[in-house]
Amino acid sequence: MQPIRKCVFPVAGMGTRFLPATKASPKEMLPIVDKPLIQYAVEEAVAAGCTELVFITGRNKRCIEDHFDKAYELETELAYRNQNKLLDFVQDILPPNVTCLYIRQPSALGLGHAVLCSRAAIGKENFAVVLADDLIDAQPGALSQMMEVYYRTGCNVLGVENIDPQETGAYGIVEITREDTDDYIQNIIEKPHPDDAPSHLGVVGRYILSARVFDFLTNLPRGAEGEIQLTDAIARLLTEQKMVAYAFSGTRYDCGDKLGYLEATVAYGLKHPLVGEDFRKLLQQMVC
Ligand code: G1P
């Protein structure tokens, strides 16, 4: 079985739901307590065995490159002040065997187009895609759980979850049939109206895909919301290859949405080793 070494992080979206916070910096840099969303996503991919990280960036995304780069001035200053714990936080963001590649998406034409921009970096290898605004709190991580399915079945794997039936218009929706222990996708539709949705099982920002998907992404017509949709290429891939819908165990927070972002902040704040206990007391005082 071909190992999955490469993970694509599409980070070129405009983050309109968080304006003005995202006017000059990307939504993937929004922090949940003390780490930006993109760092949680990267840690999940690295824990799942990925060693080549491919970021598809756009305008205003330089700070993502800076975040994963060495910060000479800051590190020198922290070392000078003997702030070794903080120095560890800054230096240990990525293990030494992991490399990062940044590719500029010339215009924001949609998720499918962003993934297509990674083609040269991925080549013919099977690869993962992680959307950082779907923050998943899971142990082991959601992508690690999906890797187990990939290595066991040899199939493409999509992370899915039961979603609110009224919200099918925000997700790729799959129709499945069960074979032995796994759910195989029969059909996938991008953002259907609730009346047209084949199920309430939504794709949530985690994909393990064959490189064949690039052939389908090329020359793909614009789909839902006038964008080049990854889901539409996956639907075509489905005519040739099997695909498992994997309902990971864990909690997903939709951090592309204000309320989901606040929920994640509270959940991660409550379990934070340094501030968790005090934060709980504070919340209790605030809501009583
Ligand atoms: C994208 C995908 C959609 C998927 C969703 C998960 O939509 O196009 O299929 O269900 O991510 O978060 P977006 O949220 O970028 O509109």
PDB file of C-alpha atoms and ligand atoms in Angstrom:
ATOM      1  CA  MET A   1       0.000   0.000   0.000  1.00  0.00           C
ATOM      2  CA  GLN A   2       1.333   3.393  -1.015  1.00  0.00           C
ATOM      3  CA  PRO A   3       2.100   5.393   2.158  1.00  0.00           C
ATOM      4  CA  ILE A   4       0.467   8.820   2.555  1.00  0.00           C
ATOM      5  CA  ARG A   5       3.298  11.295   3.057  1.00  0.00           C
ATOM      6  CA  LYS A   6       1.807  14.480   1.686  1.00  0.00           C
ATOM      7  CA  CYS A   7      -0.956  16.645   3.051  1.00  0.00           C
ATOM      8  CA  VAL A   8      -2.546  19.639   1.335  1.00  0.00           C
ATOM      9  CA  PHE A   9      -3.867  22.577   3.368  1.00  0.00           C
ATOM     10  CA  PRO A  10      -5.996  24.943   1.282  1.00  0.00           C
ATOM     11  CA  VAL A  11      -5.593  28.293   3.069  1.00  0.00           C
ATOM     12  CA  ALA A  12      -6.401  30.777   0.329  1.00  0.00           C
ATOM     13  CA  GLY A  13     -10.051  31.434   1.213  1.00  0.00           C
ATOM     14  CA  MET A  14     -11.115  34.994   1.941  1.00  0.00           C
ATOM     15  CA  GLY A  15     -12.563  34.304   5.396  1.00  0.00           C
ATOM     16  CA  THR A  16     -15.439  36.698   4.797  1.00  0.00           C
ATOM     17  CA  ARG A  17     -17.387  35.403   7.787  1.00  0.00           C
ATOM     18  CA  PHE A  18     -14.698  36.761  10.113  1.00  0.00           C
ATOM     19  CA  LEU A  19     -14.214  40.211   8.648  1.00  0.00           C
ATOM     20  CA  PRO A  20     -12.747  42.552   9.755  1.00  0.00           C
ATOM     21  CA  ALA A  21     -10.509  40.126  11.741  1.00  0.00           C
ATOM     22  CA  THR A  22      -9.479  38.459   8.481  1.00  0.00           C
ATOM     23  CA  LYS A  23      -8.904  41.635   6.480  1.00  0.00           C
ATOM     24  CA  ALA A  24      -5.106  41.426   6.659  1.00  0.00           C
ATOM     25  CA  SER A  25      -4.498  37.972   8.114  1.00  0.00           C
ATOM     26  CA  PRO A  26      -5.969  34.596   7.140  1.00  0.00           C
ATOM     27  CA  LYS A  27      -8.754  32.915   9.078  1.00  0.00           C
ATOM     28  CA  GLU A  28      -6.455  29.908   9.578  1.00  0.00           C
ATOM     29  CA  MET A  29      -4.345  32.099  11.881  1.00  0.00           C
ATOM     30  CA  LEU A  30      -7.259  32.761  14.238  1.00  0.00           C
ATOM     31  CA  PRO A  31      -6.195  31.332  17.603  1.00  0.00           C
ATOM     32  CA  ILE A  32      -8.051  28.773  19.663  1.00  0.00           C
ATOM     33  CA  VAL A  33      -6.694  29.763  23.106  1.00  0.00           C
ATOM     34  CA  ASP A  34      -2.981  29.955  22.212  1.00  0.00           C
ATOM     35  CA  LYS A  35      -2.500  28.127  18.909  1.00  0.00           C
ATOM     36  CA  PRO A  36      -3.732  29.150  15.467  1.00  0.00           C
ATOM     37  CA  LEU A  37      -6.184  26.859  13.684  1.00  0.00           C
ATOM     38  CA  ILE A  38      -3.592  25.943  11.062  1.00  0.00           C
ATOM     39  CA  GLN A  39      -1.254  24.608  13.752  1.00  0.00           C
ATOM     40  CA  TYR A  40      -3.913  22.217  15.063  1.00  0.00           C
ATOM     41  CA  ALA A  41      -4.451  21.015  11.478  1.00  0.00           C
ATOM     42  CA  VAL A  42      -0.726  20.562  10.884  1.00  0.00           C
ATOM     43  CA  GLU A  43      -0.247  18.699  14.169  1.00  0.00           C
ATOM     44  CA  GLU A  44      -3.080  16.337  13.200  1.00  0.00           C
ATOM     45  CA  ALA A  45      -1.480  15.638   9.803  1.00  0.00           C
ATOM     46  CA  VAL A  46       2.002  15.131  11.267  1.00  0.00           C
ATOM     47  CA  ALA A  47       0.607  12.769  13.934  1.00  0.00           C
ATOM     48  CA  ALA A  48      -1.012  10.811  11.081  1.00  0.00           C
ATOM     49  CA  GLY A  49       2.405  10.326   9.455  1.00  0.00           C
ATOM     50  CA  CYS A  50       2.518  13.170   6.907  1.00  0.00           C
ATOM     51  CA  THR A  51       5.971  14.652   6.394  1.00  0.00           C
ATOM     52  CA  GLU A  52       5.428  16.913   3.371  1.00  0.00           C
ATOM     53  CA  LEU A  53       3.001  19.735   3.992  1.00  0.00           C
ATOM     54  CA  VAL A  54       1.681  21.645   1.006  1.00  0.00           C
ATOM     55  CA  PHE A  55      -0.048  24.950   1.758  1.00  0.00           C
ATOM     56  CA  ILE A  56      -2.138  26.520  -0.986  1.00  0.00           C
ATOM     57  CA  THR A  57      -1.984  30.170  -0.110  1.00  0.00           C
ATOM     58  CA  GLY A  58      -3.413  33.418  -1.420  1.00  0.00           C
ATOM     59  CA  ARG A  59      -2.987  37.105  -0.717  1.00  0.00           C
ATOM     60  CA  ASN A  60      -2.399  38.011   2.937  1.00  0.00           C
ATOM     61  CA  LYS A  61      -1.146  34.520   3.758  1.00  0.00           C
ATOM     62  CA  ARG A  62       2.489  35.364   4.440  1.00  0.00           C
ATOM     63  CA  CYS A  63       1.998  35.013   8.174  1.00  0.00           C
ATOM     64  CA  ILE A  64       1.299  31.278   7.730  1.00  0.00           C
ATOM     65  CA  GLU A  65       4.769  30.867   6.180  1.00  0.00           C
ATOM     66  CA  ASP A  66       6.244  32.939   8.981  1.00  0.00           C
ATOM     67  CA  HIS A  67       4.448  30.873  11.608  1.00  0.00           C
ATOM     68  CA  PHE A  68       6.115  27.641  10.472  1.00  0.00           C
ATOM     69  CA  ASP A  69       9.477  29.305   9.840  1.00  0.00           C
ATOM     70  CA  LYS A  70      12.314  30.007  12.249  1.00  0.00           C
ATOM     71  CA  ALA A  71      11.788  33.291  14.155  1.00  0.00           C
ATOM     72  CA  TYR A  72      15.395  34.367  14.760  1.00  0.00           C
ATOM     73  CA  GLU A  73      14.745  37.622  16.620  1.00  0.00           C
ATOM     74  CA  LEU A  74      12.057  36.181  18.865  1.00  0.00           C
ATOM     75  CA  GLU A  75      14.114  33.073  19.642  1.00  0.00           C
ATOM     76  CA  THR A  76      17.230  35.118  20.435  1.00  0.00           C
ATOM     77  CA  GLU A  77      15.219  37.388  22.706  1.00  0.00           C
ATOM     78  CA  LEU A  78      13.535  34.502  24.562  1.00  0.00           C
ATOM     79  CA  ALA A  79      16.894  32.716  24.994  1.00  0.00           C
ATOM     80  CA  TYR A  80      18.448  35.957  26.301  1.00  0.00           C
ATOM     81  CA  ARG A  81      15.640  36.213  28.887  1.00  0.00           C
ATOM     82  CA  ASN A  82      15.940  32.514  29.808  1.00  0.00           C
ATOM     83  CA  GLN A  83      12.302  31.957  28.875  1.00  0.00           C
ATOM     84  CA  ASN A  84      12.990  28.377  27.900  1.00  0.00           C
ATOM     85  CA  LYS A  85       9.432  27.076  28.060  1.00  0.00           C
ATOM     86  CA  LEU A  86       8.240  29.750  25.657  1.00  0.00           C
ATOM     87  CA  LEU A  87      11.280  29.067  23.494  1.00  0.00           C
ATOM     88  CA  ASP A  88      10.234  25.390  23.275  1.00  0.00           C
ATOM     89  CA  PHE A  89       6.711  26.393  22.184  1.00  0.00           C
ATOM     90  CA  VAL A  90       8.148  28.516  19.392  1.00  0.00           C
ATOM     91  CA  GLN A  91      10.858  26.084  18.262  1.00  0.00           C
ATOM     92  CA  ASP A  92       8.946  22.812  18.447  1.00  0.00           C
ATOM     93  CA  ILE A  93       6.084  23.662  16.115  1.00  0.00           C
ATOM     94  CA  LEU A  94       7.293  21.171  13.505  1.00  0.00           C
ATOM     95  CA  PRO A  95       9.463  18.060  13.898  1.00  0.00           C
ATOM     96  CA  PRO A  96      12.749  18.299  11.959  1.00  0.00           C
ATOM     97  CA  ASN A  97      11.760  15.637   9.382  1.00  0.00           C
ATOM     98  CA  VAL A  98       8.769  17.667   8.179  1.00  0.00           C
ATOM     99  CA  THR A  99       9.034  20.033   5.212  1.00  0.00           C
ATOM    100  CA  CYS A 100       6.661  22.776   4.075  1.00  0.00           C
ATOM    101  CA  LEU A 101       5.903  23.948   0.582  1.00  0.00           C
ATOM    102  CA  TYR A 102       3.867  27.051  -0.236  1.00  0.00           C
ATOM    103  CA  ILE A 103       2.004  27.413  -3.515  1.00  0.00           C
ATOM    104  CA  ARG A 104       0.144  30.563  -4.436  1.00  0.00           C
ATOM    105  CA  GLN A 105      -3.395  30.106  -5.771  1.00  0.00           C
ATOM    106  CA  PRO A 106      -3.651  32.946  -8.286  1.00  0.00           C
ATOM    107  CA  SER A 107      -7.353  33.560  -7.676  1.00  0.00           C
ATOM    108  CA  ALA A 108      -9.867  32.134  -5.230  1.00  0.00           C
ATOM    109  CA  LEU A 109     -11.814  29.894  -7.623  1.00  0.00           C
ATOM    110  CA  GLY A 110     -12.881  27.336  -5.042  1.00  0.00           C
ATOM    111  CA  LEU A 111     -11.660  24.358  -3.036  1.00  0.00           C
ATOM    112  CA  GLY A 112     -11.285  22.129  -6.091  1.00  0.00           C
ATOM    113  CA  HIS A 113      -9.104  24.695  -7.798  1.00  0.00           C
ATOM    114  CA  ALA A 114      -7.006  25.110  -4.630  1.00  0.00           C
ATOM    115  CA  VAL A 115      -6.374  21.363  -4.490  1.00  0.00           C
ATOM    116  CA  LEU A 116      -5.540  21.317  -8.214  1.00  0.00           C
ATOM    117  CA  CYS A 117      -2.813  23.895  -7.503  1.00  0.00           C
ATOM    118  CA  SER A 118      -1.001  21.186  -5.486  1.00  0.00           C
ATOM    119  CA  ARG A 119      -0.755  18.812  -8.447  1.00  0.00           C
ATOM    120  CA  ALA A 120       2.919  19.371  -9.231  1.00  0.00           C
ATOM    121  CA  ALA A 121       3.832  18.914  -5.563  1.00  0.00           C
ATOM    122  CA  ILE A 122       1.800  15.734  -5.130  1.00  0.00           C
ATOM    123  CA  GLY A 123       2.689  14.011  -8.404  1.00  0.00           C
ATOM    124  CA  LYS A 124       1.205  10.519  -8.597  1.00  0.00           C
ATOM    125  CA  GLU A 125       1.014   9.811  -4.881  1.00  0.00           C
ATOM    126  CA  ASN A 126      -2.146   9.318  -2.868  1.00  0.00           C
ATOM    127  CA  PHE A 127      -2.461  12.253  -0.485  1.00  0.00           C
ATOM    128  CA  ALA A 128      -4.453  13.859   2.304  1.00  0.00           C
ATOM    129  CA  VAL A 129      -6.360  17.145   2.409  1.00  0.00           C
ATOM    130  CA  VAL A 130      -7.137  18.895   5.691  1.00  0.00           C
ATOM    131  CA  LEU A 131      -9.366  21.963   6.011  1.00  0.00           C
ATOM    132  CA  ALA A 132      -8.125  23.844   9.047  1.00  0.00           C
ATOM    133  CA  ASP A 133     -11.428  25.531   9.841  1.00  0.00           C
ATOM    134  CA  ASP A 134     -12.910  22.122  10.643  1.00  0.00           C
ATOM    135  CA  LEU A 135     -11.165  21.673  13.989  1.00  0.00           C
ATOM    136  CA  ILE A 136     -11.537  18.097  15.233  1.00  0.00           C
ATOM    137  CA  ASP A 137     -10.801  17.229  18.840  1.00  0.00           C
ATOM    138  CA  ALA A 138     -10.053  13.494  18.754  1.00  0.00           C
ATOM    139  CA  GLN A 139      -7.603  11.002  20.180  1.00  0.00           C
ATOM    140  CA  PRO A 140      -6.096   9.609  17.994  1.00  0.00           C
ATOM    141  CA  GLY A 141      -6.615  12.451  15.538  1.00  0.00           C
ATOM    142  CA  ALA A 142      -9.318  12.184  12.863  1.00  0.00           C
ATOM    143  CA  LEU A 143      -6.747  11.865  10.054  1.00  0.00           C
ATOM    144  CA  SER A 144      -4.921   9.072  11.936  1.00  0.00           C
ATOM    145  CA  GLN A 145      -8.225   7.226  12.265  1.00  0.00           C
ATOM    146  CA  MET A 146      -8.796   7.639   8.522  1.00  0.00           C
ATOM    147  CA  MET A 147      -5.272   6.405   7.733  1.00  0.00           C
ATOM    148  CA  GLU A 148      -6.135   3.154   9.488  1.00  0.00           C
ATOM    149  CA  VAL A 149      -9.119   2.768   7.126  1.00  0.00           C
ATOM    150  CA  TYR A 150      -6.957   3.657   4.095  1.00  0.00           C
ATOM    151  CA  TYR A 151      -4.229   1.134   4.948  1.00  0.00           C
ATOM    152  CA  ARG A 152      -6.844  -1.551   5.673  1.00  0.00           C
ATOM    153  CA  THR A 153      -9.064  -1.040   2.590  1.00  0.00           C
ATOM    154  CA  GLY A 154      -6.754   0.642   0.057  1.00  0.00           C
ATOM    155  CA  CYS A 155      -9.604   3.033  -0.798  1.00  0.00           C
ATOM    156  CA  ASN A 156     -10.089   6.781  -0.892  1.00  0.00           C
ATOM    157  CA  VAL A 157     -11.467   7.887   2.485  1.00  0.00           C
ATOM    158  CA  LEU A 158     -13.626  10.903   3.343  1.00  0.00           C
ATOM    159  CA  GLY A 159     -14.284  12.059   6.916  1.00  0.00           C
ATOM    160  CA  VAL A 160     -18.035  12.415   7.496  1.00  0.00           C
ATOM    161  CA  GLU A 161     -20.442  13.270  10.266  1.00  0.00           C
ATOM    162  CA  ASN A 162     -24.194  13.471  10.776  1.00  0.00           C
ATOM    163  CA  ILE A 163     -25.181  17.058  10.236  1.00  0.00           C
ATOM    164  CA  ASP A 164     -28.295  19.110  10.945  1.00  0.00           C
ATOM    165  CA  PRO A 165     -30.788  18.180   8.149  1.00  0.00           C
ATOM    166  CA  GLN A 166     -31.418  21.888   7.535  1.00  0.00           C
ATOM    167  CA  GLU A 167     -27.717  22.518   6.854  1.00  0.00           C
ATOM    168  CA  THR A 168     -27.094  20.236   3.872  1.00  0.00           C
ATOM    169  CA  GLY A 169     -26.534  23.399   1.808  1.00  0.00           C
ATOM    170  CA  ALA A 170     -23.215  23.943   3.627  1.00  0.00           C
ATOM    171  CA  TYR A 171     -21.630  20.535   2.966  1.00  0.00           C
ATOM    172  CA  GLY A 172     -20.744  17.849   0.488  1.00  0.00           C
ATOM    173  CA  ILE A 173     -23.414  15.220   1.214  1.00  0.00           C
ATOM    174  CA  VAL A 174     -22.819  11.496   0.667  1.00  0.00           C
ATOM    175  CA  GLU A 175     -25.055   8.518   0.096  1.00  0.00           C
ATOM    176  CA  ILE A 176     -23.604   5.272   1.456  1.00  0.00           C
ATOM    177  CA  THR A 177     -24.062   1.514   1.564  1.00  0.00           C
ATOM    178  CA  ARG A 178     -22.509  -0.724   4.183  1.00  0.00           C
ATOM    179  CA  GLU A 179     -20.183  -3.558   3.160  1.00  0.00           C
ATOM    180  CA  ASP A 180     -18.884  -5.597   6.106  1.00  0.00           C
ATOM    181  CA  THR A 181     -17.521  -3.037   8.554  1.00  0.00           C
ATOM    182  CA  ASP A 182     -17.223  -0.018   6.257  1.00  0.00           C
ATOM    183  CA  ASP A 183     -19.568   2.466   4.597  1.00  0.00           C
ATOM    184  CA  TYR A 184     -18.910   2.900   0.883  1.00  0.00           C
ATOM    185  CA  ILE A 185     -19.955   6.067  -0.913  1.00  0.00           C
ATOM    186  CA  GLN A 186     -22.437   5.607  -3.768  1.00  0.00           C
ATOM    187  CA  ASN A 187     -23.033   9.235  -4.510  1.00  0.00           C
ATOM    188  CA  ILE A 188     -21.786  12.658  -3.402  1.00  0.00           C
ATOM    189  CA  ILE A 189     -23.375  16.076  -4.026  1.00  0.00           C
ATOM    190  CA  GLU A 190     -22.011  19.504  -3.151  1.00  0.00           C
ATOM    191  CA  LYS A 191     -24.250  21.694  -1.006  1.00  0.00           C
ATOM    192  CA  PRO A 192     -27.679  20.295  -1.977  1.00  0.00           C
ATOM    193  CA  HIS A 193     -30.895  21.947  -0.809  1.00  0.00           C
ATOM    194  CA  PRO A 194     -32.339  19.949   2.138  1.00  0.00           C
ATOM    195  CA  ASP A 195     -35.152  18.685  -0.164  1.00  0.00           C
ATOM    196  CA  ASP A 196     -32.605  17.228  -2.613  1.00  0.00           C
ATOM    197  CA  ALA A 197     -30.070  15.829  -0.130  1.00  0.00           C
ATOM    198  CA  PRO A 198     -29.588  12.051  -0.379  1.00  0.00           C
ATOM    199  CA  SER A 199     -28.758  11.825   3.358  1.00  0.00           C
ATOM    200  CA  HIS A 200     -27.678  13.926   6.331  1.00  0.00           C
ATOM    201  CA  LEU A 201     -24.121  12.685   6.229  1.00  0.00           C
ATOM    202  CA  GLY A 202     -21.807  15.613   5.511  1.00  0.00           C
ATOM    203  CA  VAL A 203     -18.132  15.633   4.513  1.00  0.00           C
ATOM    204  CA  VAL A 204     -16.105  17.484   7.111  1.00  0.00           C
ATOM    205  CA  GLY A 205     -12.765  18.723   5.903  1.00  0.00           C
ATOM    206  CA  ARG A 206     -10.717  15.503   5.905  1.00  0.00           C
ATOM    207  CA  TYR A 207      -9.907  13.595   2.713  1.00  0.00           C
ATOM    208  CA  ILE A 208      -7.515  10.826   1.649  1.00  0.00           C
ATOM    209  CA  LEU A 209      -7.509  10.813  -2.131  1.00  0.00           C
ATOM    210  CA  SER A 210      -5.892   9.159  -5.089  1.00  0.00           C
ATOM    211  CA  ALA A 211      -3.894  11.487  -7.366  1.00  0.00           C
ATOM    212  CA  ARG A 212      -6.293  10.483 -10.129  1.00  0.00           C
ATOM    213  CA  VAL A 213      -8.586  13.191  -8.726  1.00  0.00           C
ATOM    214  CA  PHE A 214      -6.336  15.799 -10.404  1.00  0.00           C
ATOM    215  CA  ASP A 215      -7.358  14.478 -13.834  1.00  0.00           C
ATOM    216  CA  PHE A 216     -10.972  15.172 -12.949  1.00  0.00           C
ATOM    217  CA  LEU A 217     -10.218  18.562 -11.411  1.00  0.00           C
ATOM    218  CA  THR A 218      -8.639  19.701 -14.669  1.00  0.00           C
ATOM    219  CA  ASN A 219     -11.223  21.435 -16.852  1.00  0.00           C
ATOM    220  CA  LEU A 220     -13.951  20.859 -14.288  1.00  0.00           C
ATOM    221  CA  PRO A 221     -16.841  23.267 -14.856  1.00  0.00           C
ATOM    222  CA  ARG A 222     -17.826  25.584 -12.031  1.00  0.00           C
ATOM    223  CA  GLY A 223     -20.319  23.974  -9.686  1.00  0.00           C
ATOM    224  CA  ALA A 224     -22.188  25.050  -6.545  1.00  0.00           C
ATOM    225  CA  GLU A 225     -21.753  28.741  -5.695  1.00  0.00           C
ATOM    226  CA  GLY A 226     -19.992  29.270  -9.039  1.00  0.00           C
ATOM    227  CA  GLU A 227     -16.811  27.614  -7.702  1.00  0.00           C
ATOM    228  CA  ILE A 228     -14.633  24.740  -8.874  1.00  0.00           C
ATOM    229  CA  GLN A 229     -15.680  22.167  -6.319  1.00  0.00           C
ATOM    230  CA  LEU A 230     -13.548  19.307  -4.998  1.00  0.00           C
ATOM    231  CA  THR A 231     -16.775  17.372  -4.425  1.00  0.00           C
ATOM    232  CA  ASP A 232     -17.581  17.407  -8.168  1.00  0.00           C
ATOM    233  CA  ALA A 233     -14.184  15.861  -8.991  1.00  0.00           C
ATOM    234  CA  ILE A 234     -14.678  13.297  -6.215  1.00  0.00           C
ATOM    235  CA  ALA A 235     -18.065  12.382  -7.767  1.00  0.00           C
ATOM    236  CA  ARG A 236     -16.257  11.639 -11.041  1.00  0.00           C
ATOM    237  CA  LEU A 237     -13.496   9.714  -9.248  1.00  0.00           C
ATOM    238  CA  LEU A 238     -16.232   7.605  -7.700  1.00  0.00           C
ATOM    239  CA  THR A 239     -17.094   6.179 -11.144  1.00  0.00           C
ATOM    240  CA  GLU A 240     -13.655   4.511 -11.167  1.00  0.00           C
ATOM    241  CA  GLN A 241     -12.535   3.989  -7.584  1.00  0.00           C
ATOM    242  CA  LYS A 242     -14.041   2.917  -4.292  1.00  0.00           C
ATOM    243  CA  MET A 243     -14.410   5.417  -1.497  1.00  0.00           C
ATOM    244  CA  VAL A 244     -15.126   4.918   2.190  1.00  0.00           C
ATOM    245  CA  ALA A 245     -17.172   7.401   4.244  1.00  0.00           C
ATOM    246  CA  TYR A 246     -15.609   7.329   7.687  1.00  0.00           C
ATOM    247  CA  ALA A 247     -17.491   8.713  10.679  1.00  0.00           C
ATOM    248  CA  PHE A 248     -14.527   9.474  12.949  1.00  0.00           C
ATOM    249  CA  SER A 249     -14.879   9.483  16.713  1.00  0.00           C
ATOM    250  CA  GLY A 250     -14.255  12.927  18.148  1.00  0.00           C
ATOM    251  CA  THR A 251     -15.839  16.348  18.275  1.00  0.00           C
ATOM    252  CA  ARG A 252     -15.771  18.691  15.304  1.00  0.00           C
ATOM    253  CA  TYR A 253     -15.994  22.447  15.637  1.00  0.00           C
ATOM    254  CA  ASP A 254     -16.915  24.468  12.570  1.00  0.00           C
ATOM    255  CA  CYS A 255     -14.456  27.295  13.112  1.00  0.00           C
ATOM    256  CA  GLY A 256     -15.423  28.882   9.800  1.00  0.00           C
ATOM    257  CA  ASP A 257     -18.534  30.012  11.668  1.00  0.00           C
ATOM    258  CA  LYS A 258     -18.552  32.509  14.551  1.00  0.00           C
ATOM    259  CA  LEU A 259     -20.599  30.348  16.896  1.00  0.00           C
ATOM    260  CA  GLY A 260     -18.581  27.207  16.136  1.00  0.00           C
ATOM    261  CA  TYR A 261     -15.396  29.182  16.700  1.00  0.00           C
ATOM    262  CA  LEU A 262     -16.624  30.434  20.080  1.00  0.00           C
ATOM    263  CA  GLU A 263     -17.687  26.899  21.046  1.00  0.00           C
ATOM    264  CA  ALA A 264     -14.201  25.594  20.200  1.00  0.00           C
ATOM    265  CA  THR A 265     -12.594  28.401  22.187  1.00  0.00           C
ATOM    266  CA  VAL A 266     -14.675  27.509  25.253  1.00  0.00           C
ATOM    267  CA  ALA A 267     -14.076  23.747  24.882  1.00  0.00           C
ATOM    268  CA  TYR A 268     -10.300  24.116  24.415  1.00  0.00           C
ATOM    269  CA  GLY A 269     -10.124  26.817  27.086  1.00  0.00           C
ATOM    270  CA  LEU A 270     -11.814  24.552  29.634  1.00  0.00           C
ATOM    271  CA  LYS A 271      -9.301  21.761  29.101  1.00  0.00           C
ATOM    272  CA  HIS A 272      -6.223  23.938  28.808  1.00  0.00           C
ATOM    273  CA  PRO A 273      -3.619  22.788  31.369  1.00  0.00           C
ATOM    274  CA  LEU A 274      -2.685  26.314  32.492  1.00  0.00           C
ATOM    275  CA  VAL A 275      -5.913  28.288  32.413  1.00  0.00           C
ATOM    276  CA  GLY A 276      -8.635  25.586  32.291  1.00  0.00           C
ATOM    277  CA  GLU A 277      -9.593  25.614  35.952  1.00  0.00           C
ATOM    278  CA  ASP A 278      -9.672  29.387  36.295  1.00  0.00           C
ATOM    279  CA  PHE A 279     -11.537  29.675  32.999  1.00  0.00           C
ATOM    280  CA  ARG A 280     -14.235  27.319  34.329  1.00  0.00           C
ATOM    281  CA  LYS A 281     -14.690  29.495  37.427  1.00  0.00           C
ATOM    282  CA  LEU A 282     -14.779  32.608  35.288  1.00  0.00           C
ATOM    283  CA  LEU A 283     -17.433  31.155  32.987  1.00  0.00           C
ATOM    284  CA  GLN A 284     -19.532  30.112  35.962  1.00  0.00           C
ATOM    285  CA  GLN A 285     -19.391  33.653  37.351  1.00  0.00           C
ATOM    286  CA  MET A 286     -20.208  35.131  33.980  1.00  0.00           C
ATOM    287  CA  VAL A 287     -23.262  33.030  33.198  1.00  0.00           C
ATOM    288  CA  CYS A 288     -24.808  32.908  36.698  1.00  0.00           C
TER     289      CYS A 288
HETATM  290  C1  G1P B   1     -16.055  22.622   1.829  1.00  0.00           C
HETATM  291  C2  G1P B   1     -16.434  21.506   0.864  1.00  0.00           C
HETATM  292  C3  G1P B   1     -17.648  20.739   1.389  1.00  0.00           C
HETATM  293  C4  G1P B   1     -17.354  20.223   2.781  1.00  0.00           C
HETATM  294  C5  G1P B   1     -16.955  21.373   3.701  1.00  0.00           C
HETATM  295  C6  G1P B   1     -16.519  20.877   5.055  1.00  0.00           C
HETATM  296  O1  G1P B   1     -17.070  23.596   1.817  1.00  0.00           O
HETATM  297  O2  G1P B   1     -16.705  22.082  -0.405  1.00  0.00           O
HETATM  298  O3  G1P B   1     -17.926  19.668   0.527  1.00  0.00           O
HETATM  299  O4  G1P B   1     -18.486  19.543   3.283  1.00  0.00           O
HETATM  300  O5  G1P B   1     -15.865  22.118   3.144  1.00  0.00           O
HETATM  301  O6  G1P B   1     -16.249  21.931   5.918  1.00  0.00           O
HETATM  302  P1  G1P B   1     -16.831  25.100   2.405  1.00  0.00           P
HETATM  303  O7  G1P B   1     -16.993  24.978   3.899  1.00  0.00           O
HETATM  304  O8  G1P B   1     -15.456  25.499   2.007  1.00  0.00           O
HETATM  305  O9  G1P B   1     -17.908  25.931   1.794  1.00  0.00           O
END
